[in-house]
PDB file of C-alpha atoms and ligand atoms in Angstrom:
ATOM      1  CA  MET S   1       0.000   0.000   0.000  1.00 87.00           C
ATOM      2  CA  LYS S   2       1.678   3.164  -1.206  1.00 97.00           C
ATOM      3  CA  THR S   3       1.770   6.191   1.079  1.00 98.00           C
ATOM      4  CA  LEU S   4       2.600   9.791   0.286  1.00 98.00           C
ATOM      5  CA  ILE S   5       3.536  12.019   3.212  1.00 98.00           C
ATOM      6  CA  ILE S   6       3.094  15.671   2.295  1.00 98.00           C
ATOM      7  CA  ILE S   7       5.396  18.048   4.170  1.00 98.00           C
ATOM      8  CA  PRO S   8       4.926  21.781   3.603  1.00 98.00           C
ATOM      9  CA  THR S   9       8.021  23.826   4.311  1.00 98.00           C
ATOM     10  CA  TYR S  10       8.888  27.436   4.877  1.00 97.00           C
ATOM     11  CA  ASN S  11      12.376  28.000   6.299  1.00 97.00           C
ATOM     12  CA  GLU S  12      12.961  24.500   7.619  1.00 97.00           C
ATOM     13  CA  ILE S  13      16.600  24.025   6.626  1.00 97.00           C
ATOM     14  CA  ASP S  14      17.618  22.951  10.123  1.00 96.00           C
ATOM     15  CA  ASN S  15      14.964  20.234  10.245  1.00 97.00           C
ATOM     16  CA  ILE S  16      14.272  18.891   6.787  1.00 98.00           C
ATOM     17  CA  GLU S  17      17.233  16.593   6.183  1.00 98.00           C
ATOM     18  CA  LYS S  18      16.975  14.699   9.453  1.00 97.00           C
ATOM     19  CA  LEU S  19      13.202  14.570   9.213  1.00 98.00           C
ATOM     20  CA  LEU S  20      13.184  13.070   5.715  1.00 98.00           C
ATOM     21  CA  GLU S  21      15.729  10.452   6.755  1.00 98.00           C
ATOM     22  CA  GLN S  22      13.640   9.408   9.734  1.00 98.00           C
ATOM     23  CA  VAL S  23      10.339   9.411   7.840  1.00 98.00           C
ATOM     24  CA  LEU S  24      11.633   7.329   4.936  1.00 98.00           C
ATOM     25  CA  ALA S  25      13.211   4.840   7.326  1.00 98.00           C
ATOM     26  CA  LYS S  26       9.740   3.936   8.616  1.00 97.00           C
ATOM     27  CA  SER S  27       8.794   1.897   5.529  1.00 97.00           C
ATOM     28  CA  GLU S  28       9.849   1.189   1.954  1.00 97.00           C
ATOM     29  CA  THR S  29       6.297   1.950   0.833  1.00 97.00           C
ATOM     30  CA  ILE S  30       6.487   5.562   2.062  1.00 98.00           C
ATOM     31  CA  GLU S  31       7.323   8.440  -0.271  1.00 98.00           C
ATOM     32  CA  VAL S  32       7.465  12.106   0.679  1.00 98.00           C
ATOM     33  CA  LEU S  33       6.408  15.240  -1.133  1.00 98.00           C
ATOM     34  CA  VAL S  34       7.954  18.467   0.138  1.00 98.00           C
ATOM     35  CA  ILE S  35       6.077  21.604  -0.884  1.00 98.00           C
ATOM     36  CA  ASP S  36       8.400  24.519  -0.422  1.00 98.00           C
ATOM     37  CA  ASP S  37       7.377  28.150  -0.811  1.00 98.00           C
ATOM     38  CA  ASN S  38      10.706  29.535  -1.973  1.00 98.00           C
ATOM     39  CA  SER S  39      12.136  29.463   1.552  1.00 98.00           C
ATOM     40  CA  PRO S  40      14.830  32.141   1.833  1.00 98.00           C
ATOM     41  CA  ASP S  41      16.972  29.770   3.923  1.00 97.00           C
ATOM     42  CA  GLY S  42      17.425  27.352   0.995  1.00 98.00           C
ATOM     43  CA  THR S  43      15.282  24.468   2.261  1.00 98.00           C
ATOM     44  CA  ALA S  44      14.470  23.411  -1.318  1.00 98.00           C
ATOM     45  CA  LEU S  45      18.147  23.204  -2.268  1.00 98.00           C
ATOM     46  CA  ARG S  46      18.762  20.858   0.629  1.00 98.00           C
ATOM     47  CA  VAL S  47      15.854  18.682  -0.521  1.00 98.00           C
ATOM     48  CA  LYS S  48      17.169  18.633  -4.104  1.00 98.00           C
ATOM     49  CA  PHE S  49      20.516  17.471  -2.815  1.00 97.00           C
ATOM     50  CA  MET S  50      18.845  14.556  -1.022  1.00 98.00           C
ATOM     51  CA  GLN S  51      16.782  13.710  -4.110  1.00 97.00           C
ATOM     52  CA  SER S  52      19.919  12.773  -6.032  1.00 95.00           C
ATOM     53  CA  SER S  53      20.351   9.666  -3.891  1.00 96.00           C
ATOM     54  CA  GLU S  54      16.741   8.982  -2.837  1.00 98.00           C
ATOM     55  CA  PRO S  55      14.007   8.556  -5.481  1.00 98.00           C
ATOM     56  CA  ARG S  56      11.292   8.467  -2.815  1.00 98.00           C
ATOM     57  CA  ILE S  57      11.699  12.207  -2.213  1.00 98.00           C
ATOM     58  CA  HIS S  58       9.579  14.508  -4.374  1.00 98.00           C
ATOM     59  CA  LEU S  59       9.647  18.284  -4.372  1.00 98.00           C
ATOM     60  CA  LEU S  60       7.279  20.968  -5.592  1.00 98.00           C
ATOM     61  CA  GLU S  61       8.491  24.541  -5.435  1.00 98.00           C
ATOM     62  CA  ARG S  62       6.158  27.506  -5.349  1.00 98.00           C
ATOM     63  CA  PRO S  63       7.241  31.074  -6.018  1.00 97.00           C
ATOM     64  CA  GLY S  64       6.502  32.557  -2.603  1.00 97.00           C
ATOM     65  CA  LYS S  65       4.816  31.995   0.750  1.00 95.00           C
ATOM     66  CA  MET S  66       1.305  31.029  -0.283  1.00 94.00           C
ATOM     67  CA  GLY S  67      -0.012  29.409   2.893  1.00 93.00           C
ATOM     68  CA  LEU S  68      -0.324  26.018   4.508  1.00 94.00           C
ATOM     69  CA  GLY S  69      -3.768  25.164   3.145  1.00 96.00           C
ATOM     70  CA  SER S  70      -2.961  25.791  -0.483  1.00 96.00           C
ATOM     71  CA  ALA S  71       0.300  23.839  -0.066  1.00 98.00           C
ATOM     72  CA  TYR S  72      -1.676  20.807   1.074  1.00 98.00           C
ATOM     73  CA  VAL S  73      -4.264  21.199  -1.681  1.00 98.00           C
ATOM     74  CA  THR S  74      -1.410  21.201  -4.204  1.00 98.00           C
ATOM     75  CA  GLY S  75      -0.024  18.069  -2.551  1.00 98.00           C
ATOM     76  CA  PHE S  76      -3.404  16.295  -2.519  1.00 98.00           C
ATOM     77  CA  LYS S  77      -3.845  16.932  -6.250  1.00 98.00           C
ATOM     78  CA  TYR S  78      -0.343  15.595  -6.870  1.00 98.00           C
ATOM     79  CA  ALA S  79      -1.235  12.429  -4.934  1.00 98.00           C
ATOM     80  CA  LEU S  80      -4.543  11.901  -6.743  1.00 98.00           C
ATOM     81  CA  GLU S  81      -2.808  12.114 -10.123  1.00 98.00           C
ATOM     82  CA  ARG S  82      -0.673   9.169  -8.991  1.00 98.00           C
ATOM     83  CA  ASP S  83      -1.321   5.801  -7.379  1.00 97.00           C
ATOM     84  CA  TYR S  84      -1.033   6.512  -3.654  1.00 98.00           C
ATOM     85  CA  ASP S  85      -3.421   4.650  -1.335  1.00 98.00           C
ATOM     86  CA  TYR S  86      -2.811   6.742   1.768  1.00 98.00           C
ATOM     87  CA  ILE S  87      -2.006  10.425   1.909  1.00 98.00           C
ATOM     88  CA  MET S  88      -0.590  11.943   5.093  1.00 98.00           C
ATOM     89  CA  GLU S  89       0.016  15.458   6.381  1.00 98.00           C
ATOM     90  CA  MET S  90       2.979  16.211   8.608  1.00 98.00           C
ATOM     91  CA  ASP S  91       4.911  19.259   9.860  1.00 97.00           C
ATOM     92  CA  ALA S  92       8.592  19.581   8.971  1.00 97.00           C
ATOM     93  CA  ASP S  93       9.789  20.638  12.412  1.00 95.00           C
ATOM     94  CA  PHE S  94       9.602  17.410  14.499  1.00 96.00           C
ATOM     95  CA  SER S  95       6.449  18.609  16.287  1.00 96.00           C
ATOM     96  CA  HIS S  96       5.106  15.370  14.887  1.00 97.00           C
ATOM     97  CA  ASN S  97       7.182  12.363  15.811  1.00 97.00           C
ATOM     98  CA  PRO S  98       8.116  10.144  12.830  1.00 98.00           C
ATOM     99  CA  GLU S  99       7.800   7.177  15.231  1.00 97.00           C
ATOM    100  CA  ASP S 100       4.021   7.762  15.220  1.00 98.00           C
ATOM    101  CA  ILE S 101       3.672   7.312  11.441  1.00 98.00           C
ATOM    102  CA  PRO S 102       3.062   3.523  11.645  1.00 98.00           C
ATOM    103  CA  LEU S 103       0.358   4.098  14.280  1.00 98.00           C
ATOM    104  CA  LEU S 104      -1.556   6.444  11.982  1.00 98.00           C
ATOM    105  CA  LEU S 105      -1.079   4.180   8.974  1.00 98.00           C
ATOM    106  CA  ASN S 106      -2.241   1.147  10.866  1.00 98.00           C
ATOM    107  CA  ALA S 107      -5.416   2.892  12.021  1.00 98.00           C
ATOM    108  CA  ALA S 108      -6.018   4.147   8.456  1.00 98.00           C
ATOM    109  CA  LYS S 109      -6.595   0.544   7.342  1.00 98.00           C
ATOM    110  CA  LYS S 110      -9.858   0.668   9.327  1.00 98.00           C
ATOM    111  CA  TYR S 111     -10.785   4.362   9.325  1.00 98.00           C
ATOM    112  CA  ASP S 112     -11.172   6.807   6.453  1.00 98.00           C
ATOM    113  CA  LEU S 113      -9.427   9.662   8.194  1.00 98.00           C
ATOM    114  CA  VAL S 114      -7.052   9.258  11.122  1.00 98.00           C
ATOM    115  CA  ILE S 115      -6.048  12.280  13.175  1.00 98.00           C
ATOM    116  CA  GLY S 116      -2.993  12.348  15.427  1.00 98.00           C
ATOM    117  CA  SER S 117      -4.643  14.051  18.371  1.00 97.00           C
ATOM    118  CA  ARG S 118      -3.130  16.177  21.120  1.00 95.00           C
ATOM    119  CA  TYR S 119      -6.369  16.248  23.097  1.00 93.00           C
ATOM    120  CA  CYS S 120      -7.989  12.830  22.918  1.00 91.00           C
ATOM    121  CA  GLU S 121      -6.278  11.585  26.077  1.00 87.00           C
ATOM    122  CA  GLY S 122      -5.748  14.659  28.233  1.00 85.00           C
ATOM    123  CA  VAL S 123      -3.402  17.314  26.845  1.00 88.00           C
ATOM    124  CA  ASN S 124      -0.259  15.977  25.183  1.00 89.00           C
ATOM    125  CA  ILE S 125       1.842  18.972  24.252  1.00 86.00           C
ATOM    126  CA  ILE S 126       5.438  19.569  25.289  1.00 87.00           C
ATOM    127  CA  HIS S 127       7.127  22.974  25.515  1.00 85.00           C
ATOM    128  CA  TRP S 128       4.322  25.176  24.210  1.00 83.00           C
ATOM    129  CA  PRO S 129       3.965  28.573  25.885  1.00 87.00           C
ATOM    130  CA  ILE S 130       0.835  28.586  28.049  1.00 90.00           C
ATOM    131  CA  LYS S 131      -0.819  31.270  25.849  1.00 87.00           C
ATOM    132  CA  ARG S 132      -0.431  29.148  22.724  1.00 86.00           C
ATOM    133  CA  LEU S 133      -1.708  26.078  24.529  1.00 91.00           C
ATOM    134  CA  LEU S 134      -4.799  27.887  25.793  1.00 91.00           C
ATOM    135  CA  ILE S 135      -5.611  29.311  22.347  1.00 88.00           C
ATOM    136  CA  SER S 136      -5.293  25.887  20.743  1.00 89.00           C
ATOM    137  CA  TYR S 137      -7.220  24.048  23.464  1.00 90.00           C
ATOM    138  CA  PHE S 138     -10.125  26.472  23.593  1.00 92.00           C
ATOM    139  CA  ALA S 139     -10.184  26.779  19.796  1.00 91.00           C
ATOM    140  CA  SER S 140     -10.739  23.017  19.699  1.00 94.00           C
ATOM    141  CA  LYS S 141     -13.606  23.283  22.198  1.00 94.00           C
ATOM    142  CA  TYR S 142     -15.072  26.194  20.184  1.00 95.00           C
ATOM    143  CA  VAL S 143     -15.041  24.166  16.958  1.00 96.00           C
ATOM    144  CA  ARG S 144     -16.642  21.196  18.664  1.00 95.00           C
ATOM    145  CA  THR S 145     -19.349  23.289  20.309  1.00 96.00           C
ATOM    146  CA  ILE S 146     -20.387  25.056  17.108  1.00 96.00           C
ATOM    147  CA  THR S 147     -20.111  22.180  14.653  1.00 96.00           C
ATOM    148  CA  ARG S 148     -20.789  19.186  16.927  1.00 95.00           C
ATOM    149  CA  MET S 149     -18.117  17.395  14.892  1.00 97.00           C
ATOM    150  CA  PRO S 150     -16.822  14.562  17.123  1.00 96.00           C
ATOM    151  CA  VAL S 151     -13.152  15.535  16.926  1.00 97.00           C
ATOM    152  CA  LYS S 152     -11.191  16.718  19.962  1.00 96.00           C
ATOM    153  CA  ASP S 153      -8.229  18.122  18.023  1.00 96.00           C
ATOM    154  CA  PRO S 154      -9.684  19.615  14.828  1.00 97.00           C
ATOM    155  CA  THR S 155      -6.613  21.741  14.009  1.00 95.00           C
ATOM    156  CA  SER S 156      -4.092  18.918  14.190  1.00 97.00           C
ATOM    157  CA  GLY S 157      -1.772  18.879  11.195  1.00 97.00           C
ATOM    158  CA  PHE S 158      -0.718  15.235  11.590  1.00 98.00           C
ATOM    159  CA  LYS S 159      -3.208  13.017   9.816  1.00 98.00           C
ATOM    160  CA  CYS S 160      -3.770  10.282   7.304  1.00 98.00           C
ATOM    161  CA  PHE S 161      -6.462  10.154   4.609  1.00 98.00           C
ATOM    162  CA  GLN S 162      -7.553   7.122   2.710  1.00 98.00           C
ATOM    163  CA  ARG S 163      -7.429   8.075  -0.955  1.00 98.00           C
ATOM    164  CA  LYS S 164     -11.209   7.872  -1.368  1.00 98.00           C
ATOM    165  CA  VAL S 165     -11.716  10.743   1.117  1.00 98.00           C
ATOM    166  CA  LEU S 166      -9.708  13.151  -0.997  1.00 98.00           C
ATOM    167  CA  GLU S 167     -11.374  11.872  -4.164  1.00 98.00           C
ATOM    168  CA  ASN S 168     -14.740  12.807  -2.654  1.00 98.00           C
ATOM    169  CA  ILE S 169     -13.846  16.332  -1.584  1.00 97.00           C
ATOM    170  CA  ASP S 170     -13.853  19.065  -4.221  1.00 96.00           C
ATOM    171  CA  LEU S 171     -10.374  20.421  -3.572  1.00 97.00           C
ATOM    172  CA  ASP S 172     -11.004  23.483  -5.737  1.00 97.00           C
ATOM    173  CA  LYS S 173     -13.674  24.578  -3.268  1.00 96.00           C
ATOM    174  CA  ILE S 174     -11.466  24.603  -0.176  1.00 97.00           C
ATOM    175  CA  LEU S 175     -11.813  28.040   1.399  1.00 95.00           C
ATOM    176  CA  SER S 176      -9.186  28.253   4.120  1.00 94.00           C
ATOM    177  CA  ASP S 177      -5.465  28.593   4.156  1.00 90.00           C
ATOM    178  CA  GLY S 178      -4.110  28.596   7.706  1.00 86.00           C
ATOM    179  CA  TYR S 179      -4.908  26.204  10.550  1.00 86.00           C
ATOM    180  CA  ALA S 180      -8.602  26.595   9.571  1.00 94.00           C
ATOM    181  CA  PHE S 181      -7.702  24.393   6.634  1.00 97.00           C
ATOM    182  CA  GLN S 182      -7.366  21.456   9.011  1.00 97.00           C
ATOM    183  CA  ILE S 183     -10.811  22.122  10.480  1.00 97.00           C
ATOM    184  CA  GLU S 184     -12.297  22.439   6.991  1.00 98.00           C
ATOM    185  CA  MET S 185     -10.879  19.151   5.712  1.00 98.00           C
ATOM    186  CA  ASN S 186     -12.152  17.258   8.774  1.00 98.00           C
ATOM    187  CA  PHE S 187     -15.529  18.941   8.539  1.00 98.00           C
ATOM    188  CA  ARG S 188     -16.001  18.204   4.844  1.00 98.00           C
ATOM    189  CA  ALA S 189     -14.987  14.565   5.384  1.00 98.00           C
ATOM    190  CA  TRP S 190     -17.348  14.236   8.353  1.00 98.00           C
ATOM    191  CA  VAL S 191     -20.309  15.827   6.536  1.00 97.00           C
ATOM    192  CA  LYS S 192     -19.784  13.326   3.716  1.00 97.00           C
ATOM    193  CA  GLY S 193     -20.077  10.496   6.230  1.00 97.00           C
ATOM    194  CA  PHE S 194     -16.471   9.342   6.370  1.00 98.00           C
ATOM    195  CA  HIS S 195     -15.308   7.674   9.569  1.00 98.00           C
ATOM    196  CA  ILE S 196     -12.825   9.675  11.568  1.00 98.00           C
ATOM    197  CA  LYS S 197     -10.601   8.225  14.275  1.00 98.00           C
ATOM    198  CA  GLU S 198      -8.371  10.174  16.637  1.00 98.00           C
ATOM    199  CA  ILE S 199      -5.325   8.465  18.055  1.00 97.00           C
ATOM    200  CA  PRO S 200      -3.219  10.027  20.798  1.00 96.00           C
ATOM    201  CA  ILE S 201       0.086  11.624  19.875  1.00 96.00           C
ATOM    202  CA  VAL S 202       2.489  13.836  21.770  1.00 94.00           C
ATOM    203  CA  PHE S 203       3.131  17.165  20.031  1.00 92.00           C
ATOM    204  CA  THR S 204       6.524  18.679  20.841  1.00 92.00           C
ATOM    205  CA  GLU S 205       7.266  22.340  20.147  1.00 86.00           C
ATOM    206  CA  ARG S 206       9.964  22.802  17.527  1.00 83.00           C
ATOM    207  CA  LYS S 207      13.598  23.247  18.588  1.00 82.00           C
ATOM    208  CA  ASN S 208      14.730  24.814  15.287  1.00 86.00           C
ATOM    209  CA  GLY S 209      13.080  27.576  13.264  1.00 83.00           C
ATOM    210  CA  VAL S 210       9.931  29.481  14.172  1.00 83.00           C
ATOM    211  CA  SER S 211       6.173  28.922  14.035  1.00 79.00           C
ATOM    212  CA  LYS S 212       4.310  30.757  11.269  1.00 74.00           C
ATOM    213  CA  MET S 213       1.246  31.300  13.418  1.00 78.00           C
ATOM    214  CA  SER S 214      -0.257  34.795  13.201  1.00 84.00           C
ATOM    215  CA  ARG S 215      -3.318  36.693  14.394  1.00 86.00           C
ATOM    216  CA  LYS S 216      -4.732  36.448  10.865  1.00 88.00           C
ATOM    217  CA  ILE S 217      -4.539  32.634  11.026  1.00 87.00           C
ATOM    218  CA  VAL S 218      -6.417  32.566  14.353  1.00 86.00           C
ATOM    219  CA  TRP S 219      -9.186  34.890  13.057  1.00 89.00           C
ATOM    220  CA  GLU S 220      -9.555  32.918   9.865  1.00 91.00           C
ATOM    221  CA  ALA S 221     -10.225  29.789  11.939  1.00 90.00           C
ATOM    222  CA  ALA S 222     -12.688  31.626  14.215  1.00 91.00           C
ATOM    223  CA  TRP S 223     -14.997  32.791  11.412  1.00 94.00           C
ATOM    224  CA  MET S 224     -14.460  29.841   9.091  1.00 96.00           C
ATOM    225  CA  VAL S 225     -16.212  27.551  11.578  1.00 96.00           C
ATOM    226  CA  TRP S 226     -19.402  29.612  11.269  1.00 96.00           C
ATOM    227  CA  ARG S 227     -19.113  29.772   7.497  1.00 96.00           C
ATOM    228  CA  LEU S 228     -18.747  26.001   7.243  1.00 97.00           C
ATOM    229  CA  GLU S 229     -21.649  25.419   9.613  1.00 96.00           C
ATOM    230  CA  VAL S 230     -23.925  27.673   7.543  1.00 95.00           C
ATOM    231  CA  MET S 231     -22.808  25.949   4.334  1.00 96.00           C
ATOM    232  CA  LYS S 232     -23.635  22.587   5.912  1.00 95.00           C
ATOM    233  CA  ILE S 233     -27.122  23.768   6.917  1.00 94.00           C
ATOM    234  CA  LEU S 234     -27.698  25.040   3.365  1.00 94.00           C
ATOM    235  CA  GLY S 235     -26.606  21.658   2.011  1.00 93.00           C
ATOM    236  CA  LEU S 236     -23.640  23.120   0.149  1.00 92.00           C
ATOM    237  CA  LEU S 237     -21.093  20.605   1.441  1.00 91.00           C
ATOM    238  CA  LYS S 238     -22.668  17.373   0.241  1.00 78.00           C
TER     239      LYS S 238
HETATM  240  N1  LIG J 301       4.861  25.644   1.992  1.00 83.66           N
HETATM  241  C1  LIG J 301       4.466  26.283   3.105  1.00 83.66           C
HETATM  242  N2  LIG J 301       4.669  25.715   4.309  1.00 83.66           N
HETATM  243  C2  LIG J 301       4.262  26.387   5.410  1.00 83.66           C
HETATM  244  C3  LIG J 301       3.629  27.652   5.354  1.00 83.66           C
HETATM  245  N3  LIG J 301       3.345  28.032   6.631  1.00 83.66           N
HETATM  246  C4  LIG J 301       3.774  27.038   7.437  1.00 83.66           C
HETATM  247  N4  LIG J 301       4.349  26.052   6.702  1.00 83.66           N
HETATM  248  C5  LIG J 301       4.904  24.771   7.168  1.00 83.66           C
HETATM  249  O1  LIG J 301       3.845  24.089   7.826  1.00 83.66           O
HETATM  250  C6  LIG J 301       4.328  23.361   8.951  1.00 83.66           C
HETATM  251  C7  LIG J 301       3.618  23.850  10.231  1.00 83.66           C
HETATM  252  O2  LIG J 301       3.868  25.235  10.381  1.00 83.66           O
HETATM  253  P1  LIG J 301       4.228  25.895  11.801  1.00 83.66           P
HETATM  254  O3  LIG J 301       4.198  27.347  11.636  1.00 83.66           O
HETATM  255  O4  LIG J 301       5.421  25.248  12.398  1.00 83.66           O
HETATM  256  O5  LIG J 301       2.959  25.424  12.627  1.00 83.66           O
HETATM  257  P2  LIG J 301       2.732  25.581  14.177  1.00 83.66           P
HETATM  258  O6  LIG J 301       2.608  27.014  14.511  1.00 83.66           O
HETATM  259  O7  LIG J 301       3.681  24.754  14.951  1.00 83.66           O
HETATM  260  O8  LIG J 301       1.256  24.940  14.270  1.00 83.66           O
HETATM  261  C8  LIG J 301       0.996  23.604  14.571  1.00 83.66           C
HETATM  262  O9  LIG J 301      -0.234  23.553  15.252  1.00 83.66           O
HETATM  263  C9  LIG J 301      -1.354  23.956  14.446  1.00 83.66           C
HETATM  264  C10 LIG J 301      -2.640  23.987  15.237  1.00 83.66           C
HETATM  265  O10 LIG J 301      -2.486  24.214  16.562  1.00 83.66           O
HETATM  266  C11 LIG J 301      -1.514  23.000  13.297  1.00 83.66           C
HETATM  267  O11 LIG J 301      -2.655  23.320  12.518  1.00 83.66           O
HETATM  268  C12 LIG J 301      -0.263  23.072  12.420  1.00 83.66           C
HETATM  269  O12 LIG J 301      -0.318  22.105  11.354  1.00 83.66           O
HETATM  270  C13 LIG J 301       0.967  22.783  13.281  1.00 83.66           C
HETATM  271  O13 LIG J 301       0.948  21.404  13.625  1.00 83.66           O
HETATM  272  C14 LIG J 301       5.847  23.571   8.974  1.00 83.66           C
HETATM  273  O14 LIG J 301       6.442  22.493   8.307  1.00 83.66           O
HETATM  274  C15 LIG J 301       6.019  24.886   8.204  1.00 83.66           C
HETATM  275  O15 LIG J 301       7.290  25.007   7.603  1.00 83.66           O
HETATM  276  C16 LIG J 301       3.433  28.238   4.067  1.00 83.66           C
HETATM  277  O16 LIG J 301       2.901  29.336   3.901  1.00 83.66           O
HETATM  278  N5  LIG J 301       3.864  27.505   2.985  1.00 83.66           N
END
């Protein structure tokens, strides 16, 4: 069963090489697609260097920082044009532990969408500032309260889709670009009746590089939830 792990990057030169090595070591059936937005630190060059000795590394370069959501949409389309059975999302900065990849893949044999969840067994986050933790935790509660979607960590960026989920979502209609993108993908999958499973992971704050979180990203998520809920009521997400 072929798996594509999509890894969006913006200034991840201190992480990408080690991460790709560890991810690819998990299984021969795993390939990775790095989507780099012209990182000024030369992340793409480092990936190209690795590509010369590792055919399982793929790279798409975009001209500038165009956002996390559109990077994933580009990656999903790439996967659907090829023969991947499972498509995963993963950060480049070791917030997501490569050791957890087999756990997600294993669960994806039974469930349509598997989410590596920070909140399904208590709170499993290491080294986040308390402010960031509170925003993330209460944002998750907010999403759940408004949408009634049974997901405790709707903004998690570590997940695995069975191919059929992505085939059934109109990727050209995705509205969001920041962390709201994660909520939107889960919501669209859930509204279409796909089975979602959360499995516990530990999220560790990055040691190298910086988060790209901004106020704009938080606000986008706050209003997107209402927009999606209204679209669901109007039957626009079926
Ligand atoms: N290509 C591209 N990549 C990007 C962009 N913005 C961020 N990335 C990449 O996307 C990944 C996650 O970005 P971070 O900025 O490190 O995310 P974070 O603040 O740690 O946020 C984490 O928690 C969020 C919700 O609480 C998650 O939604 C998110 O995926 C991530 O796990 C990293 O690999 C980063 O390089 C962009 O505009 N373009």
